[in-house]
Amino acid sequence: MVGGGVVGLTTAVVLAERGRRVRIWTRDPVERTTSAVAGALWWPYHIEPVAAARAWALRSLEVYERLAGRPGETGVRLVDGAMGETDPADVESWAAGRLPVLRRATAREYGAGTAVWTRLPLIDMAVHLPWLRERLLRAGGSVEERVVSDLAEADAPVVVNCTGLGARELVGDASVRPVRGQLVVVENPGIDTWLVSTAPDGAMAYLFPQPGRLLLGGTAEDDVWALDPDPAVAEAIVRRCAALRPEVAGARILEHRVGLRPVRPAVRLERTELPDGRLLVHHYGHGGAGVTVAWGCAEEAAALAASP
């Protein structure tokens, strides 16, 4: 297994718990992967193909609902909030009966227009990623920090490529590209529900309450590779969020984060071969929804990785 973000870790867990010997090679420790930056609200965002992504997301929802029974251990909580510029009927069309709460938001809950009020998994990645790693280790797997320049380096009968944006160089896939996201972490002034809003000009604002902090976002800048936080962008994020929740104005800033979503015209989830005939499974290009689809995708990838 190459790649140690949420998709790689979850896939490794599924394989290991099915009795396979699994070793992850990852360039960065899990705490410094792109996944660690994620706001991590369950929602199939910025991912294709839509129908498959929704199926993977709903399977993952089942898992997250179970994990939410142990939030301190897994980092998963079920939290109410408003998804702006969304009609409940549109959500019902693909998630009917699967969400415990689903209705039109009131004007008090969301005053900027039409919104869905629902209860979704909100994942604290600072807890969830190390928990996934420990679950893998308990299942007999291992994690090694190592830079890989060629998938043929992996000395295993089956290689699974979960390198995300790294696949652009590692396997020459120019169709996977970055969509830059920036967010601001502040002291939480008492907000306990999440909110996502998109302005008519496409500018996003979201507020995700995590234990001990509040995540404010965000941006979606196509083909931008810069990893340094932009102070002007940060100011604009706080301003947009404060327009929705005035108590955010003046909240003490704790941290700035930047991540590059690995977007592709469609998730690459397919079985092929290395030049020497060994089995290779590609599993990358999940855009902004890696957390959302992780378990559903992992099960499909594990099936592809099964022996012929």
Coordinates of C-alpha atoms in Angstrom, one line a residue:
M1 CA 0.0 0.0 0.0
V2 CA 1.4 3.4 -1.0
G3 CA -0.1 6.5 0.6
G4 CA -1.1 7.1 4.2
G5 CA -4.0 9.5 4.1
V6 CA -7.5 8.7 5.1
V7 CA -8.2 6.7 1.9
G8 CA -4.9 4.7 2.2
L9 CA -5.4 4.0 6.0
T10 CA -9.0 3.0 5.6
T11 CA -8.3 0.7 2.7
A12 CA -5.4 -0.8 4.7
V13 CA -7.6 -1.4 7.7
V14 CA -10.3 -3.2 5.5
L15 CA -7.6 -5.4 3.9
A16 CA -5.9 -6.2 7.2
E17 CA -9.1 -7.1 9.0
R18 CA -9.9 -9.4 6.1
G19 CA -6.8 -11.3 6.9
R20 CA -4.3 -9.8 4.4
R21 CA -0.8 -8.8 5.4
V22 CA -0.6 -5.1 4.9
R23 CA 2.3 -2.6 4.9
I24 CA 1.8 1.1 4.2
W25 CA 4.6 3.2 2.7
T26 CA 3.8 6.9 3.3
R27 CA 5.9 10.0 2.5
D28 CA 4.5 11.8 5.5
P29 CA 3.2 10.7 8.9
V30 CA -0.5 10.6 9.0
E31 CA -0.7 13.8 11.0
R32 CA 0.9 15.7 8.1
T33 CA -1.1 14.3 5.2
T34 CA -3.6 16.3 3.2
S35 CA -6.3 14.4 5.1
A36 CA -5.1 16.0 8.4
V37 CA -6.1 19.5 7.1
A38 CA -9.7 18.5 6.2
G39 CA -12.7 20.1 7.9
A40 CA -14.1 16.6 7.6
L41 CA -17.9 17.0 7.4
W42 CA -19.5 14.0 5.8
W43 CA -20.8 15.2 2.4
P44 CA -20.0 14.1 -1.2
Y45 CA -18.2 17.3 -2.2
H46 CA -16.0 17.8 -5.3
I47 CA -16.0 14.2 -6.4
E48 CA -17.0 12.3 -9.5
P49 CA -18.7 10.1 -10.6
V50 CA -21.7 11.4 -8.6
A51 CA -23.7 8.2 -8.5
A52 CA -20.8 6.0 -7.4
A53 CA -19.7 8.6 -4.9
R54 CA -23.1 8.8 -3.3
A55 CA -23.2 5.0 -2.9
W56 CA -19.7 5.0 -1.4
A57 CA -20.7 7.9 0.9
L58 CA -23.9 6.1 2.1
R59 CA -21.9 2.9 2.9
S60 CA -19.3 5.1 4.8
L61 CA -22.2 6.8 6.6
E62 CA -23.2 3.4 8.1
V63 CA -19.7 3.0 9.5
Y64 CA -19.4 6.6 10.8
E65 CA -22.7 6.3 12.6
R66 CA -21.3 3.3 14.5
L67 CA -18.0 5.0 15.2
A68 CA -19.9 8.1 16.6
G69 CA -20.8 5.9 19.6
R70 CA -17.2 6.4 20.7
P71 CA -16.4 10.0 19.8
G72 CA -13.5 10.4 22.2
E73 CA -11.8 7.3 20.7
T74 CA -12.6 7.6 17.0
G75 CA -13.0 11.4 16.6
V76 CA -16.4 10.9 14.9
R77 CA -19.5 12.8 16.2
L78 CA -23.0 13.3 14.7
V79 CA -23.7 17.0 14.6
D80 CA -26.7 19.0 13.4
G81 CA -26.2 21.8 11.0
A82 CA -27.4 23.7 7.9
M83 CA -26.3 23.0 4.3
G84 CA -27.0 26.2 2.5
E85 CA -28.3 26.6 -1.1
T86 CA -29.6 23.1 -0.9
D87 CA -33.2 21.9 -1.3
P88 CA -34.3 19.0 1.0
A89 CA -35.9 17.3 -2.1
D90 CA -32.5 17.1 -3.8
V91 CA -31.0 15.3 -0.8
E92 CA -34.0 13.0 -0.5
S93 CA -33.4 11.9 -4.1
W94 CA -30.3 10.0 -3.1
A95 CA -30.3 9.8 0.7
A96 CA -34.0 9.1 1.5
G97 CA -34.3 7.4 4.9
R98 CA -30.6 7.4 5.5
L99 CA -30.2 10.6 7.4
P100 CA -31.6 10.7 11.0
V101 CA -32.7 14.4 10.5
L102 CA -33.5 16.0 7.2
R103 CA -35.8 19.0 6.8
R104 CA -35.8 22.6 5.5
A105 CA -33.8 24.9 7.7
T106 CA -35.7 27.7 9.4
A107 CA -34.8 31.4 8.9
R108 CA -33.2 31.4 12.3
E109 CA -31.0 28.5 11.5
Y110 CA -30.1 29.8 8.1
G111 CA -31.1 33.3 7.1
A112 CA -29.2 33.5 3.8
G113 CA -31.7 31.5 1.7
T114 CA -32.8 27.9 1.2
A115 CA -31.0 25.3 3.3
V116 CA -31.2 21.7 4.5
W117 CA -31.1 21.1 8.2
T118 CA -29.6 17.7 8.9
R119 CA -27.4 15.6 11.2
L120 CA -24.1 14.5 9.7
P121 CA -20.9 12.9 10.8
L122 CA -18.3 15.5 11.6
I123 CA -14.8 14.0 12.1
D124 CA -12.0 15.3 14.1
M125 CA -9.1 14.3 12.0
A126 CA -6.5 14.9 14.7
V127 CA -8.1 12.0 16.5
H128 CA -9.4 9.9 13.6
L129 CA -6.2 9.5 11.6
P130 CA -4.1 8.2 14.6
W131 CA -7.1 5.9 15.5
L132 CA -7.1 4.4 12.0
R133 CA -3.4 3.9 12.3
E134 CA -3.7 2.1 15.6
R135 CA -6.6 0.0 14.3
L136 CA -4.4 -1.1 11.4
L137 CA -1.5 -2.0 13.8
R138 CA -3.9 -4.0 15.9
A139 CA -4.9 -5.9 12.8
G140 CA -1.3 -6.8 12.2
G141 CA -0.5 -4.1 9.6
S142 CA 2.5 -1.7 9.6
V143 CA 3.2 1.9 8.6
E144 CA 6.6 3.0 7.3
E145 CA 7.6 6.5 6.3
R146 CA 9.3 6.2 2.9
V147 CA 9.4 8.2 -0.3
V148 CA 8.4 6.0 -3.3
S149 CA 9.5 7.0 -6.8
D150 CA 8.2 3.9 -8.6
L151 CA 5.4 1.5 -7.6
A152 CA 7.7 -1.3 -8.7
E153 CA 9.8 -0.7 -5.6
A154 CA 7.1 -2.3 -3.5
D155 CA 8.0 -5.9 -2.8
A156 CA 4.5 -7.3 -2.5
P157 CA 2.3 -9.5 -4.7
V158 CA -0.4 -6.8 -4.6
V159 CA 0.3 -3.0 -4.7
V160 CA -2.5 -0.5 -3.9
N161 CA -1.8 3.1 -5.0
C162 CA -3.5 5.5 -2.7
T163 CA -1.2 8.5 -3.3
G164 CA -3.8 11.1 -4.1
L165 CA -2.2 14.1 -5.7
G166 CA 1.1 12.3 -5.7
A167 CA -0.2 10.1 -8.5
R168 CA 0.3 13.0 -10.8
E169 CA 4.1 12.3 -10.7
L170 CA 4.2 8.8 -9.5
V171 CA 2.2 7.3 -12.3
G172 CA 2.1 10.2 -14.7
D173 CA -1.6 11.0 -14.3
A174 CA -1.9 14.6 -15.4
S175 CA -5.7 14.5 -14.9
V176 CA -5.4 14.6 -11.1
R177 CA -4.9 18.2 -10.1
P178 CA -4.9 20.3 -6.9
V179 CA -7.9 22.4 -5.7
R180 CA -6.5 24.5 -2.9
G181 CA -8.4 24.9 0.3
Q182 CA -7.5 27.3 3.1
L183 CA -9.1 27.5 6.5
V184 CA -8.7 29.3 9.8
V185 CA -8.9 27.7 13.2
V186 CA -10.2 29.9 16.0
E187 CA -11.3 29.6 19.6
N188 CA -15.0 28.5 19.6
P189 CA -17.2 31.3 20.9
G190 CA -19.9 28.8 21.7
I191 CA -21.1 27.5 18.3
D192 CA -22.2 23.8 18.5
T193 CA -23.8 23.4 15.0
W194 CA -22.1 23.3 11.6
L195 CA -22.9 25.6 8.7
V196 CA -22.0 25.6 5.0
S197 CA -22.9 28.5 2.7
T198 CA -22.1 29.4 -0.9
A199 CA -22.6 33.0 -2.1
P200 CA -23.9 33.8 -5.5
D201 CA -20.4 34.6 -6.7
G202 CA -19.3 31.1 -5.6
A203 CA -17.4 32.2 -2.4
M204 CA -17.7 29.5 0.3
A205 CA -18.1 29.9 4.0
Y206 CA -18.3 27.1 6.5
L207 CA -18.1 26.7 10.3
F208 CA -17.3 23.3 11.8
P209 CA -17.1 23.0 15.6
Q210 CA -14.5 20.6 16.7
P211 CA -13.5 19.8 20.3
G212 CA -11.7 22.9 21.7
R213 CA -11.8 24.9 18.5
L214 CA -13.9 26.1 15.5
L215 CA -12.8 25.6 11.9
L216 CA -13.6 28.4 9.5
G217 CA -13.4 28.1 5.8
G218 CA -13.0 28.0 3.0
T219 CA -11.7 28.2 -0.5
A220 CA -11.6 26.0 -3.6
E221 CA -8.9 27.4 -5.9
D222 CA -8.3 25.2 -9.0
D223 CA -4.8 24.3 -10.0
V224 CA -3.2 26.3 -7.2
W225 CA -0.2 24.6 -5.5
A226 CA 0.7 27.2 -2.9
L227 CA 0.8 25.7 0.6
D228 CA 1.5 28.9 2.5
P229 CA -1.6 30.5 4.1
D230 CA -2.6 33.8 2.5
P231 CA -3.4 36.5 5.1
A232 CA -5.8 38.3 2.8
V233 CA -7.7 35.0 2.1
A234 CA -7.8 34.3 5.9
E235 CA -9.3 37.7 6.6
A236 CA -11.9 37.2 3.9
I237 CA -12.8 33.7 5.4
V238 CA -13.3 35.2 8.9
R239 CA -15.3 38.0 7.4
R240 CA -17.6 35.7 5.5
C241 CA -18.1 33.4 8.5
A242 CA -18.8 36.4 10.8
A243 CA -21.5 37.6 8.4
L244 CA -23.3 34.3 9.1
R245 CA -22.4 34.0 12.8
P246 CA -21.5 37.4 14.2
E247 CA -20.1 35.8 17.4
V248 CA -17.1 34.7 15.3
A249 CA -15.9 38.2 14.8
G250 CA -12.9 38.8 17.1
A251 CA -12.5 35.1 18.0
R252 CA -8.8 34.4 18.8
I253 CA -7.0 32.8 15.8
L254 CA -5.3 29.5 16.8
E255 CA -3.9 28.3 13.5
H256 CA -4.0 28.6 9.7
R257 CA -4.3 25.5 7.5
V258 CA -3.9 24.9 3.7
G259 CA -4.5 21.6 1.9
L260 CA -4.6 20.5 -1.7
R261 CA -7.6 18.4 -2.6
P262 CA -6.7 15.7 -5.2
V263 CA -9.4 16.3 -7.8
R264 CA -9.8 14.1 -10.9
P265 CA -12.5 13.9 -13.6
A266 CA -13.5 10.7 -11.9
V267 CA -12.0 8.7 -9.0
R268 CA -9.5 6.2 -10.3
L269 CA -10.5 2.9 -8.8
E270 CA -9.4 0.1 -11.0
R271 CA -7.3 -3.1 -11.2
T272 CA -4.4 -3.4 -13.5
E273 CA -0.8 -4.9 -13.5
L274 CA 2.7 -3.7 -12.9
P275 CA 5.2 -4.4 -15.7
D276 CA 6.3 -7.6 -14.0
G277 CA 2.7 -8.9 -13.9
R278 CA 2.0 -8.2 -10.2
L279 CA -1.5 -6.9 -9.3
L280 CA -1.8 -3.2 -9.0
V281 CA -5.0 -1.4 -7.8
H282 CA -5.2 2.4 -8.3
H283 CA -7.4 4.1 -5.7
Y284 CA -7.1 7.9 -5.8
G285 CA -8.6 11.2 -7.0
H286 CA -11.3 11.6 -4.3
G287 CA -11.3 15.4 -4.4
G288 CA -12.8 17.0 -1.3
A289 CA -14.7 13.9 -0.3
G290 CA -12.0 11.4 0.7
V291 CA -13.3 11.2 4.3
T292 CA -16.9 11.0 3.1
V293 CA -16.4 8.0 0.8
A294 CA -13.5 6.3 2.6
W295 CA -15.1 3.2 3.8
G296 CA -17.3 2.5 0.8
C297 CA -14.3 3.0 -1.5
A298 CA -12.0 1.0 0.7
E299 CA -14.3 -2.1 0.5
E300 CA -14.4 -1.9 -3.3
A301 CA -10.7 -1.4 -3.5
A302 CA -10.2 -4.4 -1.2
A303 CA -12.4 -6.5 -3.4
L304 CA -10.2 -5.5 -6.4
A305 CA -7.1 -6.4 -4.5
A306 CA -8.3 -9.9 -3.7
S307 CA -6.5 -12.8 -5.3
P308 CA -7.8 -13.8 -8.8

